[in-house]
GROMACS .gro file of C-alpha atoms in nm:
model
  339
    1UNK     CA    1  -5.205  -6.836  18.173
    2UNK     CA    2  -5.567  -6.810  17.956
    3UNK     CA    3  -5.711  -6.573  18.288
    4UNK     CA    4  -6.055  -6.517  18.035
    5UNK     CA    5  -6.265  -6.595  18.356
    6UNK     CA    6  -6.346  -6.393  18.607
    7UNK     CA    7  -6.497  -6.555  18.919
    8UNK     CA    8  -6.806  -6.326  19.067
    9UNK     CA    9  -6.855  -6.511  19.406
   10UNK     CA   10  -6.631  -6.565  19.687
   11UNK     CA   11  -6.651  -6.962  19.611
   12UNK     CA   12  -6.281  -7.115  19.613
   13UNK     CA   13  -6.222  -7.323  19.262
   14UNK     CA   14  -5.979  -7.558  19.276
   15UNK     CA   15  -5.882  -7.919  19.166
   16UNK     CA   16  -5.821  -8.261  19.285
   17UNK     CA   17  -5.528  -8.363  19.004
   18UNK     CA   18  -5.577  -8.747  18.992
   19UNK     CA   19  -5.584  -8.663  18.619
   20UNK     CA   20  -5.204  -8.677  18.655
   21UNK     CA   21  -5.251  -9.101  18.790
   22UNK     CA   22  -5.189  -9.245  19.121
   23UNK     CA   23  -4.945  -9.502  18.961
   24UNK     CA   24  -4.677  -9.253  18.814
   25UNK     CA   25  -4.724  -8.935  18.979
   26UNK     CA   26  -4.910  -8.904  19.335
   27UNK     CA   27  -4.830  -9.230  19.445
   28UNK     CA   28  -4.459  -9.205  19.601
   29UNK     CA   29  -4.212  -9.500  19.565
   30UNK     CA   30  -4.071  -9.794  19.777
   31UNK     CA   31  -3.851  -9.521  19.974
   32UNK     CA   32  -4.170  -9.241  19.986
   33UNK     CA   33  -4.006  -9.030  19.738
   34UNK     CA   34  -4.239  -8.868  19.430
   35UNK     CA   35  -4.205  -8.928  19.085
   36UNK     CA   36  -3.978  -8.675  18.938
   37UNK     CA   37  -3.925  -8.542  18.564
   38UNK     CA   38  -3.614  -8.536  18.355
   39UNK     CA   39  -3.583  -8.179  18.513
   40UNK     CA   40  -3.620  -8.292  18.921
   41UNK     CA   41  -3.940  -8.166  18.920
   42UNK     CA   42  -4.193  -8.325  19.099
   43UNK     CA   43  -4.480  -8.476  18.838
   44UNK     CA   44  -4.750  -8.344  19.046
   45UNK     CA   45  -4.614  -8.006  19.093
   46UNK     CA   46  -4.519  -7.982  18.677
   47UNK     CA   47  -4.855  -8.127  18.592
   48UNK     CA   48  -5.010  -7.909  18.774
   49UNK     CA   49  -4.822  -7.569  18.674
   50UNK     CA   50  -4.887  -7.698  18.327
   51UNK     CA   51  -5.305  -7.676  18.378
   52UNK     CA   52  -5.232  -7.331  18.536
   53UNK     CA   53  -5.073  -7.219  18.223
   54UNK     CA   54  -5.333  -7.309  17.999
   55UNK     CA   55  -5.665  -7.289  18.254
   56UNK     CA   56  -5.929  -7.000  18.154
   57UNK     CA   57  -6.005  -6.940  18.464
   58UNK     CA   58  -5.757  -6.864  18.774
   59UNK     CA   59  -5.825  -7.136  19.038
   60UNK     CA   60  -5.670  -7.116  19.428
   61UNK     CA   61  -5.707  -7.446  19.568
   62UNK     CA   62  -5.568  -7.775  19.538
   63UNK     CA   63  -5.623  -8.108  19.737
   64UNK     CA   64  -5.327  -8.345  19.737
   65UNK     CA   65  -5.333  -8.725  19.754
   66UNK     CA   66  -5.085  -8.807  20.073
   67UNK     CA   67  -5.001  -9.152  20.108
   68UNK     CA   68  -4.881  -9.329  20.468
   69UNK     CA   69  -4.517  -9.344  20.448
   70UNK     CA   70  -4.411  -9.052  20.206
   71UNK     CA   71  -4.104  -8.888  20.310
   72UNK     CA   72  -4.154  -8.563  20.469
   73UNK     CA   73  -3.888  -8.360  20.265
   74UNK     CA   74  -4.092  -8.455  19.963
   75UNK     CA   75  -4.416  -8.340  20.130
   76UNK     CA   76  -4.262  -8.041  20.202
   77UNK     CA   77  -4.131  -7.993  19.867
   78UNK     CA   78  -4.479  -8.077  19.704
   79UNK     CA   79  -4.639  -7.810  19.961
   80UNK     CA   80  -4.376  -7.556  19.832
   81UNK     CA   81  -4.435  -7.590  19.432
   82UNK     CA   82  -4.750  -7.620  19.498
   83UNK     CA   83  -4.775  -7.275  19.701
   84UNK     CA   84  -4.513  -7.131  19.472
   85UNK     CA   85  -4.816  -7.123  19.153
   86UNK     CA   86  -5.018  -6.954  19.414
   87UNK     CA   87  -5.250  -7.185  19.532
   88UNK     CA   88  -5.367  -7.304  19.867
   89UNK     CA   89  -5.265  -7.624  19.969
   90UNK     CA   90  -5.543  -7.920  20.100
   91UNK     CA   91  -5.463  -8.279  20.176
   92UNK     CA   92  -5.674  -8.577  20.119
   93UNK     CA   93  -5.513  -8.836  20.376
   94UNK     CA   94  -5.480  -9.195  20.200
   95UNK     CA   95  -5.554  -9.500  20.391
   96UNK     CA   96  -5.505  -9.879  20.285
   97UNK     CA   97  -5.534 -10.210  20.417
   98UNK     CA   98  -5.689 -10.164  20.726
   99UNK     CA   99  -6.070 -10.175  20.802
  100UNK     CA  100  -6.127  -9.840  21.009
  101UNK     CA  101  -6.462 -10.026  21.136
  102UNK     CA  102  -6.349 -10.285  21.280
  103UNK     CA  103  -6.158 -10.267  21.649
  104UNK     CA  104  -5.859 -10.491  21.618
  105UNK     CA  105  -5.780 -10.233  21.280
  106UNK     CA  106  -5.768  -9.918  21.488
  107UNK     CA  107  -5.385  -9.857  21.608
  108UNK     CA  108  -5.296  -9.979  21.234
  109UNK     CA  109  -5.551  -9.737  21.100
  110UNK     CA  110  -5.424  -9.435  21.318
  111UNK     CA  111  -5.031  -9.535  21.273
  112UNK     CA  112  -5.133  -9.426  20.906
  113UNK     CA  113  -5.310  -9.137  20.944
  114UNK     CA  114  -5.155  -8.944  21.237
  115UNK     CA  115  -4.799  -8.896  20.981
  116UNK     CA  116  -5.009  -8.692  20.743
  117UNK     CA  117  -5.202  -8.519  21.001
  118UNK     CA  118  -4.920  -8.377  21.150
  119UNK     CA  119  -4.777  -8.292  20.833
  120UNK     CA  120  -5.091  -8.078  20.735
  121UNK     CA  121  -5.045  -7.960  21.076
  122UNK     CA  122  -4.706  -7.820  21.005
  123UNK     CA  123  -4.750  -7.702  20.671
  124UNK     CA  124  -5.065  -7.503  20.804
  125UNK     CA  125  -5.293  -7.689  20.617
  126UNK     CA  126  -5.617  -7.556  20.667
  127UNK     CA  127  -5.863  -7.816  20.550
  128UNK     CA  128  -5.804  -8.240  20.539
  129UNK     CA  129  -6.031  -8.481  20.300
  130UNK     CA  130  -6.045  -8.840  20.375
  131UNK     CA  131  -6.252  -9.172  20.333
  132UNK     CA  132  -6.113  -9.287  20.684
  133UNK     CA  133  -6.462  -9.504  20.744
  134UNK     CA  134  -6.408  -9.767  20.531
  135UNK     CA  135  -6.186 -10.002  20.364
  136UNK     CA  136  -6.118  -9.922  20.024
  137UNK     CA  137  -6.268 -10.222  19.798
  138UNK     CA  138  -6.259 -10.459  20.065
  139UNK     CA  139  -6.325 -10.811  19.930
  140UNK     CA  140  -6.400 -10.903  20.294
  141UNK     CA  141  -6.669 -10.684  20.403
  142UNK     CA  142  -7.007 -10.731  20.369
  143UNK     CA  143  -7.327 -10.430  20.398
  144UNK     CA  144  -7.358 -10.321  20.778
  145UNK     CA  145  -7.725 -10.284  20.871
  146UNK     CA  146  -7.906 -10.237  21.226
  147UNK     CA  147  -7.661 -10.266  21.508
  148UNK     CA  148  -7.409 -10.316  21.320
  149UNK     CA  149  -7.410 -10.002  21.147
  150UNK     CA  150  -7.414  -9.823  21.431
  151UNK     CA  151  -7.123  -9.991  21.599
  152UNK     CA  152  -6.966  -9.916  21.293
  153UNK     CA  153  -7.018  -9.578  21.320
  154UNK     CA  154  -6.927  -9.592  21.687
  155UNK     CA  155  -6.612  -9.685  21.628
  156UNK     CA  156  -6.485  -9.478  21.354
  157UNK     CA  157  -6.634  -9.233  21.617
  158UNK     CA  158  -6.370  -9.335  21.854
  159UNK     CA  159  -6.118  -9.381  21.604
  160UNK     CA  160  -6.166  -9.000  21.483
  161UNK     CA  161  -6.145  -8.828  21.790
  162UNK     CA  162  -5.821  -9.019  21.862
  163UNK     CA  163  -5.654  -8.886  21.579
  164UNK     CA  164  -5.802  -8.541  21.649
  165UNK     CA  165  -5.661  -8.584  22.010
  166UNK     CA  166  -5.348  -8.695  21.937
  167UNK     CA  167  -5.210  -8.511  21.594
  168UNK     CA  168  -5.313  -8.203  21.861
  169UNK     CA  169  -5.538  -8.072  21.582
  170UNK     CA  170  -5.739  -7.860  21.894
  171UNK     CA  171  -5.623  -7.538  21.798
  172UNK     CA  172  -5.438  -7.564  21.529
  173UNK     CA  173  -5.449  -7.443  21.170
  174UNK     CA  174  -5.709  -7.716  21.033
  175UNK     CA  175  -6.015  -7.567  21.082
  176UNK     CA  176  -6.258  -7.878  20.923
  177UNK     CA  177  -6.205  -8.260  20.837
  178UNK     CA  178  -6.394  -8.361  20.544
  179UNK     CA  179  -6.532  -8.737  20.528
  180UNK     CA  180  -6.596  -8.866  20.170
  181UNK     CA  181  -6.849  -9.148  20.136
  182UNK     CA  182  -6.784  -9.391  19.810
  183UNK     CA  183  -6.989  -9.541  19.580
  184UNK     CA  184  -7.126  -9.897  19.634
  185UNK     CA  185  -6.892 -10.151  19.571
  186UNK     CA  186  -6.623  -9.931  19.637
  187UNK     CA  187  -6.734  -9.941  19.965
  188UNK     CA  188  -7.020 -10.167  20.108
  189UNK     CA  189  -7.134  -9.964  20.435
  190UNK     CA  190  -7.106  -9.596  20.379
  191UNK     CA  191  -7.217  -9.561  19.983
  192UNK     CA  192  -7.470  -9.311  20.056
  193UNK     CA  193  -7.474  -8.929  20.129
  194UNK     CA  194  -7.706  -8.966  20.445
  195UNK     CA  195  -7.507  -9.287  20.537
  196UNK     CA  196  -7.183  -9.083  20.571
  197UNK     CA  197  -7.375  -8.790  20.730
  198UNK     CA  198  -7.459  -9.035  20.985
  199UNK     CA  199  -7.082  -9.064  21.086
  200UNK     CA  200  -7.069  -8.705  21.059
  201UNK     CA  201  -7.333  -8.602  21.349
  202UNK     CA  202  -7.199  -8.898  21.509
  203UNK     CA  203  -6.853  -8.763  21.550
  204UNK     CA  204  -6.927  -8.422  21.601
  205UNK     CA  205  -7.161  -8.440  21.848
  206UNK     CA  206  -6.925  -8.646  22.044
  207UNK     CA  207  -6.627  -8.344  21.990
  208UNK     CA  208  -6.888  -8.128  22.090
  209UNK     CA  209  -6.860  -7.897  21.786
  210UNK     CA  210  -6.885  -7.955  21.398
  211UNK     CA  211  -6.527  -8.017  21.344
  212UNK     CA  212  -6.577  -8.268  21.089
  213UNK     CA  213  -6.794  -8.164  20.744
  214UNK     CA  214  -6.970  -8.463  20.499
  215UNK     CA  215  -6.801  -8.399  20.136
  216UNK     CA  216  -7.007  -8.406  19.892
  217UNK     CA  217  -6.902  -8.570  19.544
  218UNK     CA  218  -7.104  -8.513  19.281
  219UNK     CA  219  -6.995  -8.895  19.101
  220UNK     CA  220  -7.024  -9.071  19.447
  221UNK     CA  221  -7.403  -8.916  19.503
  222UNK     CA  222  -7.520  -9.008  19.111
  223UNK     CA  223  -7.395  -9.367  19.158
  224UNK     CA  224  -7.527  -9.415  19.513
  225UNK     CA  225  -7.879  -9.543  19.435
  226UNK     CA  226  -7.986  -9.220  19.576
  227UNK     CA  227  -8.281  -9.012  19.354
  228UNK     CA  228  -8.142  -8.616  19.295
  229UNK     CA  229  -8.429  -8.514  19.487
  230UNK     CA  230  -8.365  -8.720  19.807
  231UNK     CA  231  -7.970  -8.550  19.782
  232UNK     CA  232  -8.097  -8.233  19.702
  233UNK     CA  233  -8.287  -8.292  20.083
  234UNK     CA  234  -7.996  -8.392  20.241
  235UNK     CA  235  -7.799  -8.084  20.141
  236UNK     CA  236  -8.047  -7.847  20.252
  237UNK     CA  237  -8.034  -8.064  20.657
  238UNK     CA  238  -7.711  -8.130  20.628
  239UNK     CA  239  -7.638  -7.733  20.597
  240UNK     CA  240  -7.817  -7.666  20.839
  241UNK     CA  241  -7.665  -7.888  21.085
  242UNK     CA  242  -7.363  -7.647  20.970
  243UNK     CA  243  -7.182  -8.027  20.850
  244UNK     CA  244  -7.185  -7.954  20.522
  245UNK     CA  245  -6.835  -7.966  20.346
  246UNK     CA  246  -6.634  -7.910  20.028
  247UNK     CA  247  -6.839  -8.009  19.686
  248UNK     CA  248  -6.647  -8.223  19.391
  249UNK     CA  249  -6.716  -8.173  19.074
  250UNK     CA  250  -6.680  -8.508  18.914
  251UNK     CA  251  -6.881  -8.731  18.656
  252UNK     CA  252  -7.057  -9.014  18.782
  253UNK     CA  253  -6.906  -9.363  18.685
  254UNK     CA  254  -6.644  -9.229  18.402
  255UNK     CA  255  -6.524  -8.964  18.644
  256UNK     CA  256  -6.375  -8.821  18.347
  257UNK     CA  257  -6.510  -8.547  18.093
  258UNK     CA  258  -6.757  -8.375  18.279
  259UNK     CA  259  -6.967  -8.343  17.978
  260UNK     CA  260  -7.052  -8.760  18.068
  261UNK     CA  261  -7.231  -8.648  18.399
  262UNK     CA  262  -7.587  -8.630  18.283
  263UNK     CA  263  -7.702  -8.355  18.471
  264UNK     CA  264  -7.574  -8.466  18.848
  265UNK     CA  265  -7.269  -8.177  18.853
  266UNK     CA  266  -7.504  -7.902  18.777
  267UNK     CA  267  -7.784  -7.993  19.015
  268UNK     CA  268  -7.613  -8.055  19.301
  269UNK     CA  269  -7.368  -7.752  19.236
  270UNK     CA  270  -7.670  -7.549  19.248
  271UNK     CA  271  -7.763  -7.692  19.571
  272UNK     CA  272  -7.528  -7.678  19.786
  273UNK     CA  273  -7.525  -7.283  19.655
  274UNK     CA  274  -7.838  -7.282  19.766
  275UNK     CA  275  -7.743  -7.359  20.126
  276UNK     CA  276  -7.535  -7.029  20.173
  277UNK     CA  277  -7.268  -7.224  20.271
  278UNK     CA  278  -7.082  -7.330  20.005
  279UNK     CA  279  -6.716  -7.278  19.977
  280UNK     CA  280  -6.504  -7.470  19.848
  281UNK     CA  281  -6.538  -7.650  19.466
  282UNK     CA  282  -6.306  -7.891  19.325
  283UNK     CA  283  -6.322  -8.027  18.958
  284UNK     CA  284  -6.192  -8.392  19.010
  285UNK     CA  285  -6.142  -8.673  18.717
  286UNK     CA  286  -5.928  -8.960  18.688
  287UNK     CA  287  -5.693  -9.096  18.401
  288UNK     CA  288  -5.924  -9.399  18.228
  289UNK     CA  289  -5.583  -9.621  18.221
  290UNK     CA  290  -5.436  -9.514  18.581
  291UNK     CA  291  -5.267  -9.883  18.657
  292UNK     CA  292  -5.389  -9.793  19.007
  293UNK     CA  293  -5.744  -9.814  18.928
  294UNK     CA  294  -5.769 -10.126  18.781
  295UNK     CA  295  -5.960 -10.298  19.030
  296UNK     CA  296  -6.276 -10.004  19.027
  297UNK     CA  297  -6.281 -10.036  18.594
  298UNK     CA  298  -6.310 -10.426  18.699
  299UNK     CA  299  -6.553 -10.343  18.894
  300UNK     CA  300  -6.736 -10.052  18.665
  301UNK     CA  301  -6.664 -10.116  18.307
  302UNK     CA  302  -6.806  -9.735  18.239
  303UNK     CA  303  -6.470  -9.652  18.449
  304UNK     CA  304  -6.250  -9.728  18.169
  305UNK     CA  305  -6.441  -9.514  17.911
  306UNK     CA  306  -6.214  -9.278  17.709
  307UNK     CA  307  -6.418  -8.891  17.737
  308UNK     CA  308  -6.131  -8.690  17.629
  309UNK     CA  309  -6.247  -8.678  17.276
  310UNK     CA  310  -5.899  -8.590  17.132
  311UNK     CA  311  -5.747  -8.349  17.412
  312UNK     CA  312  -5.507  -8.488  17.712
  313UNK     CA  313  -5.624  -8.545  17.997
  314UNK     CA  314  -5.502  -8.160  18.116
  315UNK     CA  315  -5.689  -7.996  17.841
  316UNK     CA  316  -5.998  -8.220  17.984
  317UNK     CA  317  -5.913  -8.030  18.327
  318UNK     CA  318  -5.887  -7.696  18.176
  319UNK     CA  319  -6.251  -7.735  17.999
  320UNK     CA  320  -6.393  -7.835  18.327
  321UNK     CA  321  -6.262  -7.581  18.505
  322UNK     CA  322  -6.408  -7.315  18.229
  323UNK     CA  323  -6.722  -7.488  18.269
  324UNK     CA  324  -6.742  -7.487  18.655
  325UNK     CA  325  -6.593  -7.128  18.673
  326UNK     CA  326  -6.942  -7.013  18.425
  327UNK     CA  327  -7.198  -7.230  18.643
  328UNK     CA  328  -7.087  -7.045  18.978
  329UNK     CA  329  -7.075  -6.724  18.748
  330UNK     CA  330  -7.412  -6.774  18.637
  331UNK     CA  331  -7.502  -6.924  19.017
  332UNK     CA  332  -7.367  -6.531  19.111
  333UNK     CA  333  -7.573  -6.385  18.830
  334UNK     CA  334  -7.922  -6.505  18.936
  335UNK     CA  335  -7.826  -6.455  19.304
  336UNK     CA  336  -7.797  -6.833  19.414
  337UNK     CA  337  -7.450  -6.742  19.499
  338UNK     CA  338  -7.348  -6.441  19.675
  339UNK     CA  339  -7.121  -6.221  19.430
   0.00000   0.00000   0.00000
């Protein structure tokens, strides 16, 4: 490993590796088993060694896709390489096909979440992502305004603390649930920072303590509509409201190269530093011909743009990392960040 960085702060680094593709590597097949190499080794897990190998920094954190219906001796096996390179293991639970805001949806929605809850639970999983609020490109939903927003909101309300309740999460290694908000068109109701921070107060106020976090995604917040200014005011509340969650670093619309972010990474990075209370980062980007993101470059043309500029798509991983790991440096060095 190319260890040329040395991280100053106490600000986990990490990575989201949908680089590797959902269609090919995280997404499991028919029977819930992983994608394997020639060797047995599970593409995620050999992908991911491989950016450890050749990463200039050392980063301890990774946050895995888990899909409903992925067979538990493969989770555990995942959680094992993955632990094995050293790092801490995160799960980002994957919902599809069901509309978490709408009533009739709710048993359906929890019947898919509740597997991989318990599964972080037993792997002692300390922190869960999710965008459990929404249907993913729903061609059926339309923008939720007035009272309809906030039954929406009411209801994933309800729908939350259910799956808090009954994955017996009270007490047990997961100390936060992060909620990620999506960009418009991904989603139609909660595209916004302050739209999913409405959930957020929603649902902890209801558990009584701030279990659940907003996460903030640096792509999600440039293509929101949003100004940098009006996010930069949300961070500050949201922190302290103590609901502020784990920051990715990804480039808005090509969610590749983070060189193609024009400016959003850096800003917001330096924000949430601001707050005191940021500590986890993840540098996220997606493969530009992933056959399981066909429907979003459909949707976003600047999706499908190529930013590798020669290197694989690893390589592109390792650069951001190098670049992250000097921002926070730097965020240390003029005492942003505490060192």
């Amino acid at each position: 490993m190319r260890s040329e960085i040395s991280l100053k702060s106490k600000v986990n680094l990490g990575i989201v590796p949908t680089h590797l593709r959902f269609v090919g590597a995280l997404l499991p097949d028919e029977n819930g088993r992983f994608p394997r190499n020639a060797d047995g080794d599970i593409l995620v897990v050999a992908g991911v060694r491989e950016l450890v190998e050749i990463s200039p920094v050392r980063f301890s954190c990774v946050q895995v896709s888990i899909f409903p219906g992925t067979d538990p001796e493969d989770i555990g096996a995942l959680v094992s390489g993955l632990k094995a390179l050293g790092l801490e293991v995160d799960f980002v639970l994957m919902v599809g096909g069901v509309n978490p805001m709408n009533p009739a949806d709710e048993d359906a929605v929890l019947a898919q979440l509740l597997p991989s809850l318990k599964a972080a639970v037993a792997h002692g999983t300390r922190h869960v992502s999710s965008t459990s609020i929404e249907e993913w490109m729903s061609a059926n939903e339309t923008r939720r305004e007035g009272a309809d927003f906030e039954a929406a909101i009411a209801q994933n309300v309800k729908l939350h603390l259910r799956a808090y309740q009954e994955a017996g999460l009270e007490g047990s290694s997961i100390e936060s649930w992060n909620i990620e908000f999506l960009r418009p068109g991904e989603f139609k109701t909660f595209t916004s920072l302050e739209r999913g921070w409405a959930f957020i107060s929603a649902a902890n106020k209801a558990l009584g303590k701030p279990f659940f976090k907003i996460l903030v995604d640096a792509a999600h917040c440039g293509d929101s509509g949003v100004s940098i200014a009006e996010n930069q005011a949300l961070i500050a509340r949201i922190a302290e409201a103590n609901e502020l969650g784990v920051f990715h670093a990804s480039a808005k619309t090509t969610r590749g190269c983070l060189s193609s972010d024009d400016g959003w990474i850096s800003v917001l990075l330096t924000a949430m530093a601001a707050t005191g209370k940021l500590q986890h980062v993840y540098v996220e980007m997606f493969d530009h011909e992933d056959a399981g993101l066909e429907m979003l470059r459909t949707m976003e043309p600047g999706h499908g743009v190529d930013t590798r500029d020669g290197r694989n798509y690893t390589e592109v991983m390792a650069d951001g990392l190098g670049d992250i790991a000097h921002r926070l440096n730097n965020l240390a060095a003029r005492g942003i960040l505490k060192s």
